[in-house]
Coordinates of C-alpha atoms and ligand atoms in Angstrom, one line a residue:
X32 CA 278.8 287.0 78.9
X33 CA 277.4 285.5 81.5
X34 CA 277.8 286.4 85.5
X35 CA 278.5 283.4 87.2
X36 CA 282.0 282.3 88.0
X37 CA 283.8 281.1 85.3
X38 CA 285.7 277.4 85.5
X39 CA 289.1 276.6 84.0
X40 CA 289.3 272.9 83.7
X41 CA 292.6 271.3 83.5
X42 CA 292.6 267.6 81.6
X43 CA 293.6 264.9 83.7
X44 CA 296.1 264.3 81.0
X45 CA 297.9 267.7 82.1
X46 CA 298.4 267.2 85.6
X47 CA 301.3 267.8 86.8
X48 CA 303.9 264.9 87.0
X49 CA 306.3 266.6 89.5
X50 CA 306.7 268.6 92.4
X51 CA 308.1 271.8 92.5
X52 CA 311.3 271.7 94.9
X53 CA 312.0 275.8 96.0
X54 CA 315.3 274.8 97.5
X55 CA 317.0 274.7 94.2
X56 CA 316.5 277.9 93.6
X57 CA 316.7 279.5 96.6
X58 CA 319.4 282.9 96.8
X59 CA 320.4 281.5 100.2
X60 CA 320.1 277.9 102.0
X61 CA 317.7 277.5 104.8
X62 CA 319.6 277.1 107.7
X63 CA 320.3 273.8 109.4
X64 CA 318.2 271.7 111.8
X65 CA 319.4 271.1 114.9
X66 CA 319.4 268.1 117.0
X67 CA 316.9 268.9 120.3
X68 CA 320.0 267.5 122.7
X69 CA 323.4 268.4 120.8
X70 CA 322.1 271.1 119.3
X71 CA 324.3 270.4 116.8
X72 CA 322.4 270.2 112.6
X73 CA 321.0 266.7 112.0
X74 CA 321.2 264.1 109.2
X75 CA 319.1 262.2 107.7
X76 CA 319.4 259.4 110.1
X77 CA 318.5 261.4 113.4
X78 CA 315.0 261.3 111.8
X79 CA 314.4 257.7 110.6
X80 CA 312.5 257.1 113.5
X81 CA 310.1 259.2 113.2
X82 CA 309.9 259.2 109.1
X83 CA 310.6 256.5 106.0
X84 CA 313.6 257.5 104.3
X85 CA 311.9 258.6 100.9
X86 CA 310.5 261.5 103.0
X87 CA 313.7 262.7 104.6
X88 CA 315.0 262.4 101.3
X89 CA 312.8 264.8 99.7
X90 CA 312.9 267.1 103.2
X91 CA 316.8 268.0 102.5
X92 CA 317.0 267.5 98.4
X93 CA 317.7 270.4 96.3
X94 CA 316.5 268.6 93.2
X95 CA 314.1 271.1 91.8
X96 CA 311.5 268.7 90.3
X97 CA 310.7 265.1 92.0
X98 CA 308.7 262.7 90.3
X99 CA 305.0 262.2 92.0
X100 CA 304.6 258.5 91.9
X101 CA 301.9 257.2 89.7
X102 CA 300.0 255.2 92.1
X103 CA 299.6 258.6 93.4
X104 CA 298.9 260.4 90.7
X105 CA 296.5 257.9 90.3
X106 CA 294.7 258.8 93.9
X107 CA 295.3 262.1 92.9
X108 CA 292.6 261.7 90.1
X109 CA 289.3 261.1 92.3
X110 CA 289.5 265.0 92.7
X111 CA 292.7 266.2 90.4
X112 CA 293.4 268.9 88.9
X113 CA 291.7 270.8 91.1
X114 CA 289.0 274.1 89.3
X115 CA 290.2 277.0 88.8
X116 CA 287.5 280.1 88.8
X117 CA 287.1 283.4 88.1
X118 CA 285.0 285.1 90.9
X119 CA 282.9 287.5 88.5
X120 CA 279.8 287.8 91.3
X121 CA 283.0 289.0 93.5
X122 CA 284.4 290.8 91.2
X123 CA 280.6 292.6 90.6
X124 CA 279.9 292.8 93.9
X125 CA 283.2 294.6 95.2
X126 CA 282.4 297.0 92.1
X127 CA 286.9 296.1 91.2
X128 CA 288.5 296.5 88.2
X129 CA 290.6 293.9 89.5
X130 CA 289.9 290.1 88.1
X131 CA 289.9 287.7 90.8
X132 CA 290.7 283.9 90.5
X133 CA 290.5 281.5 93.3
X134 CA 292.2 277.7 92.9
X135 CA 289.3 275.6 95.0
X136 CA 291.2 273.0 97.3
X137 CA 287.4 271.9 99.0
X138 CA 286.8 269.3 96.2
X139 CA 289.5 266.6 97.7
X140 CA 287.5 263.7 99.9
X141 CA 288.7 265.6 103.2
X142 CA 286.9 268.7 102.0
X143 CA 290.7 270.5 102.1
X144 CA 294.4 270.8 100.3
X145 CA 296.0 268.6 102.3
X146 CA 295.2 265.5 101.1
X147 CA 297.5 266.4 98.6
X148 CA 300.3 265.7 101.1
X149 CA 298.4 262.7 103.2
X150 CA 298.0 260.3 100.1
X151 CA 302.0 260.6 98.9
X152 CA 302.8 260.4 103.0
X153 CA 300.6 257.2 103.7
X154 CA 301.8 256.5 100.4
X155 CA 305.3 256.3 101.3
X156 CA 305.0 254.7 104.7
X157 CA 303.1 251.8 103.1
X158 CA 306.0 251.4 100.6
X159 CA 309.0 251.0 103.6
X160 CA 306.3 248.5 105.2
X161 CA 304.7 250.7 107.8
X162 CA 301.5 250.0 109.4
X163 CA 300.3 252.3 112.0
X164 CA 301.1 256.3 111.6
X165 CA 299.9 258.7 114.4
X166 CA 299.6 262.7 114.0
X167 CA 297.9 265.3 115.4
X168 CA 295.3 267.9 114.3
X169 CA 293.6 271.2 114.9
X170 CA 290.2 271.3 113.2
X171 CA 290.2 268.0 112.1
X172 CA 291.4 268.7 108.4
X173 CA 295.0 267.2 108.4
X174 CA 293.3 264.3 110.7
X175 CA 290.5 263.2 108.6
X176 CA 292.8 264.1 105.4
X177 CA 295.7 261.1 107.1
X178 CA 292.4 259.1 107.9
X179 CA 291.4 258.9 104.4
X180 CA 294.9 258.3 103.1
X181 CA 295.8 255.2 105.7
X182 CA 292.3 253.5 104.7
X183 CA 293.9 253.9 101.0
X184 CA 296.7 251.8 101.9
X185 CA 296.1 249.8 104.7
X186 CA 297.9 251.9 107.7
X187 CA 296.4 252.5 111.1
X188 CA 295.6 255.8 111.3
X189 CA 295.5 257.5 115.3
X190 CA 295.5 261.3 115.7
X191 CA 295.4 263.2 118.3
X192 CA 293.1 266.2 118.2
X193 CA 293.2 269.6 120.2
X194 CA 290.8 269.7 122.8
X195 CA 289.0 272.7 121.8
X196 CA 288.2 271.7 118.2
X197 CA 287.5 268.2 119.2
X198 CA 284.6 270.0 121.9
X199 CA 284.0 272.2 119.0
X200 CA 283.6 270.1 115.8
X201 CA 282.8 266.5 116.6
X202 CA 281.5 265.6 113.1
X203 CA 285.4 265.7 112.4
X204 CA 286.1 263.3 114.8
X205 CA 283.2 261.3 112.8
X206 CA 285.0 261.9 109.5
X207 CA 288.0 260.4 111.4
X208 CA 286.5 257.9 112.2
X209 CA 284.6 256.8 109.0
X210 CA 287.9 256.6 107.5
X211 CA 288.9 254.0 110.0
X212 CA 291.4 256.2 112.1
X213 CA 290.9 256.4 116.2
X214 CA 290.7 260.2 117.6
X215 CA 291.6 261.3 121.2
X216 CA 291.3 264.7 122.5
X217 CA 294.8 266.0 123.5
X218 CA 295.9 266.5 125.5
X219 CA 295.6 263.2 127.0
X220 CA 296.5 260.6 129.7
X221 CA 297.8 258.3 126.8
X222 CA 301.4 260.3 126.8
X223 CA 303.6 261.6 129.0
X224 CA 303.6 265.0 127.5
X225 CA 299.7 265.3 127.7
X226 CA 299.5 264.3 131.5
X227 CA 302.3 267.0 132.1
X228 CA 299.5 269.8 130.5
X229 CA 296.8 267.9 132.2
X230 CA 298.5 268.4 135.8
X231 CA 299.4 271.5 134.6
X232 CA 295.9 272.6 134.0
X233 CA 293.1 270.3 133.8
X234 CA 291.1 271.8 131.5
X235 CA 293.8 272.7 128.7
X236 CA 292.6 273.5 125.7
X237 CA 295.2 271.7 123.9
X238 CA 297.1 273.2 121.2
X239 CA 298.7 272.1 118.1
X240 CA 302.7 272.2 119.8
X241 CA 301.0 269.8 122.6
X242 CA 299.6 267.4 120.3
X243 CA 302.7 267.4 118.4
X244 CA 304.5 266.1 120.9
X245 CA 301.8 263.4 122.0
X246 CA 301.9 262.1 118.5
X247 CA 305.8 262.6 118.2
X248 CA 306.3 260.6 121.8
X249 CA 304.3 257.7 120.6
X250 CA 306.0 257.4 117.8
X251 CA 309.3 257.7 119.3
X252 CA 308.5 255.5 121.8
X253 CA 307.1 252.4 119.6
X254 CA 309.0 250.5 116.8
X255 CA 306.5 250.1 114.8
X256 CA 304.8 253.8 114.7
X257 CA 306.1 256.2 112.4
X258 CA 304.7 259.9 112.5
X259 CA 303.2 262.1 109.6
X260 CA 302.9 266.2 109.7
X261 CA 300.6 268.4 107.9
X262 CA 301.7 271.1 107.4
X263 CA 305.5 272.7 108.1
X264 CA 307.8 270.8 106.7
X265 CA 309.8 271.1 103.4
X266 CA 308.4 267.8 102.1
X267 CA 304.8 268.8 103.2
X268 CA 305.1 272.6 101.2
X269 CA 306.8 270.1 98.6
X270 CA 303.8 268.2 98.2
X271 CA 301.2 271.0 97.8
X272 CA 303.2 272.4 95.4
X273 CA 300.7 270.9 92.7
X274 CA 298.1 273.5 93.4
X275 CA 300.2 276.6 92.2
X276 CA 301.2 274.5 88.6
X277 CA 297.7 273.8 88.2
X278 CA 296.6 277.2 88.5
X279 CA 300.1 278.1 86.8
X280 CA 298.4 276.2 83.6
X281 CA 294.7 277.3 84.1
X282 CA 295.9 280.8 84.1
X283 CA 297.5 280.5 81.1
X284 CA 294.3 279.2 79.5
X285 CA 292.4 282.1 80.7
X286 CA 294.8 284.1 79.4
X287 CA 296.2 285.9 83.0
X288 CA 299.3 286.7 84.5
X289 CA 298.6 287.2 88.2
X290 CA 300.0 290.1 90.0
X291 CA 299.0 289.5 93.9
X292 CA 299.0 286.0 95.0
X293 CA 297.4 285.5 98.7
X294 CA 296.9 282.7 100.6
X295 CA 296.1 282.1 104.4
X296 CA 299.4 280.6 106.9
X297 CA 299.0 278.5 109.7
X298 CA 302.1 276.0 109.4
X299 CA 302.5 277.5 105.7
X300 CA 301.8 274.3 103.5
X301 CA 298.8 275.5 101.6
X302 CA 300.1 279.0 101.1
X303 CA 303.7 277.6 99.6
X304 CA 302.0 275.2 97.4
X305 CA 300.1 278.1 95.4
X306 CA 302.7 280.4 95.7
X307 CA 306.1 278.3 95.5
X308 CA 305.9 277.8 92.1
X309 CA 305.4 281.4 91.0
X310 CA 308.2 282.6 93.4
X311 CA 310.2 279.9 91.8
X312 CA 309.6 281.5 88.2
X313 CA 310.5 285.0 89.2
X314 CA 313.9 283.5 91.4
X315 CA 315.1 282.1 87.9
X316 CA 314.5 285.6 86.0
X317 CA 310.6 285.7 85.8
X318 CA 308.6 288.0 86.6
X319 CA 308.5 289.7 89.9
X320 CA 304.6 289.2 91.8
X321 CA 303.9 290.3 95.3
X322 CA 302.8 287.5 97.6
X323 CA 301.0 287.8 100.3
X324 CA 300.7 286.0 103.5
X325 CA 297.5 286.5 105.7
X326 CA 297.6 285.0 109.2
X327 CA 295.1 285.1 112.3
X328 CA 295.3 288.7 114.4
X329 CA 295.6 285.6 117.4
X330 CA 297.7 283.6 116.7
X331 CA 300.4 286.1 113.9
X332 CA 303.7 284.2 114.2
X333 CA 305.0 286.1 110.7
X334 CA 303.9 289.1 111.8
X335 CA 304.7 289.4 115.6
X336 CA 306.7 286.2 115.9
X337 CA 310.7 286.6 116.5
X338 CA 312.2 285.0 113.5
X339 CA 314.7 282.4 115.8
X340 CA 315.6 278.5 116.4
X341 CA 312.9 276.9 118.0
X342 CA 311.0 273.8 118.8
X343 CA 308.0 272.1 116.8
X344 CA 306.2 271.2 119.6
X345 CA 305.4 272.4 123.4
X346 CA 307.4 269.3 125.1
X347 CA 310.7 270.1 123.2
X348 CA 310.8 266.8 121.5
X349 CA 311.2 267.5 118.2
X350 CA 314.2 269.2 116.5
X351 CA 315.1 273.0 116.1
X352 CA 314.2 275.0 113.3
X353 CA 315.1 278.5 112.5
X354 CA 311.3 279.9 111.9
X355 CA 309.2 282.9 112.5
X356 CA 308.0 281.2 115.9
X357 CA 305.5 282.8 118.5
X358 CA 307.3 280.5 121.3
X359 CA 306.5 276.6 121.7
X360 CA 304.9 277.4 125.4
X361 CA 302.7 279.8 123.6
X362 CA 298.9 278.2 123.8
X363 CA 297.0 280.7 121.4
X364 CA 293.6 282.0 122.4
X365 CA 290.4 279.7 120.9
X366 CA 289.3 280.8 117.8
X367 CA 287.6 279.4 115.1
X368 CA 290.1 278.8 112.6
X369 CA 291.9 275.8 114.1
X370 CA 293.9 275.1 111.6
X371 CA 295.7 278.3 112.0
X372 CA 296.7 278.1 115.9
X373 CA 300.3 276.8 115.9
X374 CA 303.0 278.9 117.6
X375 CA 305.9 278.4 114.6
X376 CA 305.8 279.0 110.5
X377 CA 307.4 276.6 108.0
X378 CA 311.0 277.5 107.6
X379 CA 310.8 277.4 103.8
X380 CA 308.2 280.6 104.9
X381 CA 310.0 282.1 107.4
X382 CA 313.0 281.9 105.4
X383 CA 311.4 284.0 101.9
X384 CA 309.6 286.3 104.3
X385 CA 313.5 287.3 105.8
X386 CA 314.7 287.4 102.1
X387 CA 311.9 289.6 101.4
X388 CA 309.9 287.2 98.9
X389 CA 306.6 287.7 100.4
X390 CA 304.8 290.0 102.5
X391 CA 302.2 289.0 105.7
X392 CA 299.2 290.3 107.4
X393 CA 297.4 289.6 110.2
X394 CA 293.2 290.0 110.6
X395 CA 290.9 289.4 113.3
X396 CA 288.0 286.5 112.9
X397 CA 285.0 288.6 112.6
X398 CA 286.4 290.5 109.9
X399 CA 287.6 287.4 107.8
X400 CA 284.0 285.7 108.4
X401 CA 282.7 288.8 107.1
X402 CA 284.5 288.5 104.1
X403 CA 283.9 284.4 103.9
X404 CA 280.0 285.4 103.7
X405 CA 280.5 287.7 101.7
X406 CA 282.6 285.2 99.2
X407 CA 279.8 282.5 99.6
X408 CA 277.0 285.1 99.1
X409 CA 278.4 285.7 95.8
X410 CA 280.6 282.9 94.5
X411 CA 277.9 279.7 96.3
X412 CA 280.9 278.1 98.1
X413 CA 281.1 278.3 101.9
X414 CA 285.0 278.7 102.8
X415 CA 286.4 276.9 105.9
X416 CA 287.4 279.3 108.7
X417 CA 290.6 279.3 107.9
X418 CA 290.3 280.1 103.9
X419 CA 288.2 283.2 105.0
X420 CA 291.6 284.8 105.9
X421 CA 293.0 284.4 102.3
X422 CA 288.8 285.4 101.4
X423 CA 289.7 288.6 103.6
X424 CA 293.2 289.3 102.1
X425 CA 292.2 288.7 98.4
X426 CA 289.2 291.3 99.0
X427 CA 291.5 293.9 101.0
X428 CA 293.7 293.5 97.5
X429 CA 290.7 294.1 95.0
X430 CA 289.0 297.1 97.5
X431 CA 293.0 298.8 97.2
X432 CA 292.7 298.3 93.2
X433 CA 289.2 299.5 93.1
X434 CA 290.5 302.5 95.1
X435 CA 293.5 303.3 92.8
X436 CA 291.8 302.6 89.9
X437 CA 294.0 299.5 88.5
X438 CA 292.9 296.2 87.1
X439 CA 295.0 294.3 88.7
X440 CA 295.4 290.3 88.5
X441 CA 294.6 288.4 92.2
X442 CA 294.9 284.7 92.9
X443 CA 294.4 283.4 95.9
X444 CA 293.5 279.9 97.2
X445 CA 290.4 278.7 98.8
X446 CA 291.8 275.9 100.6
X447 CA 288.8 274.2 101.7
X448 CA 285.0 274.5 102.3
X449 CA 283.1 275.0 105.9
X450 CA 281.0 272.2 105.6
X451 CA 282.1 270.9 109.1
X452 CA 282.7 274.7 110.2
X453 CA 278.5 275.7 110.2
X454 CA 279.0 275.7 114.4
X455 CA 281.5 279.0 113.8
X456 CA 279.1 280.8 111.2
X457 CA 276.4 280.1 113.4
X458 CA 278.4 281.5 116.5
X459 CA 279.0 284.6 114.0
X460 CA 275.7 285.0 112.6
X461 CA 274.6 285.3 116.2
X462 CA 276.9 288.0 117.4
X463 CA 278.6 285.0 119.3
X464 CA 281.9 285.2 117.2
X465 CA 284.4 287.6 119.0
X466 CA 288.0 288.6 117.8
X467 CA 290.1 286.9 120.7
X468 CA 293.9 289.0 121.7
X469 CA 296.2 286.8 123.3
X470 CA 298.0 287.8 126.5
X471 CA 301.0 290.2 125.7
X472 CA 302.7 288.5 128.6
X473 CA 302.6 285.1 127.8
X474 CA 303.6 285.8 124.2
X475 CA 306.4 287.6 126.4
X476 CA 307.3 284.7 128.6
X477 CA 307.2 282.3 125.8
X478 CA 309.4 284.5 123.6
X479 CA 311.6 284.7 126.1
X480 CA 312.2 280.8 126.6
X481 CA 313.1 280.3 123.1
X482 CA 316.0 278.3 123.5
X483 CA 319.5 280.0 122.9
X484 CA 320.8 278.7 120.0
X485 CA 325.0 279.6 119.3
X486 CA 325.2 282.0 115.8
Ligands
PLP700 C1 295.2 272.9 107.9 C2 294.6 274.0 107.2 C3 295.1 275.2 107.1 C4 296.5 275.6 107.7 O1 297.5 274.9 107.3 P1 298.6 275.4 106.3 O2 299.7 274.4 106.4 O3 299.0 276.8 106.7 O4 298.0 275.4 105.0 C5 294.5 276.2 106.3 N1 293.3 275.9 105.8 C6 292.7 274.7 105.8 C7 291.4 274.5 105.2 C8 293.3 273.7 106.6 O5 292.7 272.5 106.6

């Protein structure tokens, strides 16, 4: 047999035709959103400004399968269903008895998973008549990823980047702009909120609760502008549920059964969509997996976060979720893995983590591009920043099997490639890359302004 990596191809014909909802099977409800003012829980229409109603619809249904639409299905097809692989060099090269088996998000146009939510978002808007969205991003991913989706459909596409990326990773901003969407490093003089942190300190690095709200005020502020999110929400971990009933099918084709499922957590979207659908099996009577959550040492919101109501964003705008939440004043430290650096976790995330569901983990940078070099050294693909952490946790996993002697099954997802990330492996190959604390105290502070919420 031969060494290389071996590919599980799924026919177009068996891509999935629905979403996996979690809420229907979930032991307990999440607990309400709250309105920002009365702090009283929201309906639907407290949020048709800032969404179309199809969204908000699938953000509070219990419905445990919702139909993708075929026009997007049909988008879905320029890169869908996404390759499953064995990692045999990885396997080889870690000397495991484990089998490893990563689901490969880089092959969408954006590079990353979450066009998977963009396309059915732009999507939507189009179909309620909308014609300029706004957003925000980190490293660029969710931006160029919204980009790609409003050129699909004819929307206007303007995100607002965090500074530090935007300084870091400018051919992002030209993917961005390809696509047809305008970028502006936040925060900004365009919004109230961003001139409040530019007063504040004029050379913020932005984060992604600031940009939040500069994308949230505009399109609070303007009929016409509705707002999309990346990552997060329930409709968002909805969406990406296609990448764990891909790999649900590929796995049966090669014949596996995973045991550890890992994937890296910055808002939680690409993590629940290849894990939903498994915890989703064992919640009706299947079996039981452990899941594992691996977050940034910087920026650990499941693992040193305070699980409590909170706000999305830094300028309080948005309404109150009950999440594992780091504070909205926090401004993580810089590190390379934008896409990881927001202060809260998706409540659908937070809320199986306090139910016990899944487990989380925190590493530094330097280890997790150690283990992304490592992966690429091996496998050929270079993983983004980001992916490196569920690179780094789905190695940790096969080391501990290798150690105990057990042959274990490990899926994790590489949810997107480095191409636009070579500044940060350059920075590590030249000793450049350091693993960045943040400030016990401001963690403190901003912990300590969570807003008091009545039980
Ligand atoms: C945005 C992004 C993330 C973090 O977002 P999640 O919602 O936690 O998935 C992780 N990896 C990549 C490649 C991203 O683009």
């Amino acid at each position: 047999m031969s060494d290389n990596r071996t590919q599980y191809l799924l026919d177009a014909s068996r891509m999935p035709k629905h979403w996996y909802n979690i809420a229907a099977d979930l032991p307990q409800a999440l607990p309400p959103v709250l309105h920002p003012g009365t702090m009283q829980p929201i309906g639907p229409a407290d949020l048709a400004p800032l969404f179309p109603m199809a969204l908000i619809e699938q953000e509070v249904s219990t419905e445990r399968e919702i139909p993708i639409p075929e026009p997007v299905r049909e988008v879905f097809k320029l890169w869908r269903p996404a390759p499953l692989f064995r990692a045999r060099r990885l396997e080889q090269a870690l000397g495991t008895p484990a089998r490893i088996y990563y689901k490969y998000e880089g092959v969408s146009p954006a590079g990353s998973h979450k066009p998977n939510t963009a396309v059915p978002q732009a999507w939507y808007n189009a179909q309620a008549g909308v014609k300029k969205l706004t957003t925000e991003t980190g490293a660029g991913q969710w931006g160029s990823s919204l980009a790609f989706a409003g050129a699909l459909f004819g929307i206007d596409v303007t995100v607002f980047q965090v500074r530090v990326s935007y300084d870091q990773k400018p051919y992002r901003r030209a993917l961005m702009e390809t696509y047809g969407a305008r970028c502006i490093a936040s925060p900004s003089n365009e919004t109230q909120a961003g001139r409040a942190a530019l007063a504040l300190r004029p050379d913020h690095p932005g984060s992604l609760g600031l940009a939040i709200s500069e994308a949230v005020e505009v399109a609070a502020t303007h009929d016409d502008v509705k707002y999309a999110l990346g990552s997060v929400l329930n409709h968002v971990l909805l969406h990406q549920t296609i990448i764990g009933q891909e790999a649900m099918l590929q796995l049966e084709m090669a014949g596996d059964d995973p045991d550890v499922i890992v994937g890296c957590t910055g808002g939680g979207s690409n993590f629940a969509g290849i894990a939903f659908p498994f915890i989703g099996q064992q919640l009706r009577g299947g079996k039981k997996r452990r899941i594992v959550a691996v977050e940034p040492a910087a920026c650990p919101s499941l693992t040193r976060g305070k699980y409590a109501y909170d706000f999305g964003d830094t300028a309080k705008m948005t309404p109150l979720t009950k999440m594992h939440t780091l504070g909205s004043s926090f401004t993580p430290p810089s590190f390379h893995a934008g896409g990881l650096r927001y202060h809260g976790m998706a409540p659908l995330v937070s809320h199986l983590k306090e139910l016990k569901l899944l487990e989380a983990v925190a590493y530094h940078q330097v280890a997790c591009f150690e283990a992304g070099v490592m992966f690429a050294r091996a496998e050929g693909i270079v993983p983004a920043p980001e992916a490196n952490h569920a690179v780094k946790g789905a190695i940790v996993e096969a080391l501990r099997c290798k150690a105990e002697g057990r042959s274990e099954v490990i899926l994790f997802n590489l949810c997107g490639h480095g191409h636009f990330d070579m500044s940060a492996y350059s920075a590590y190959f030249a000793g450049k890359l350091t693993d960045q604390s943040y400030d016990e105290s401001e963690l403190a502070m901003a912990l300590a302004g969570l807003p008091s919420v009545a039980a």
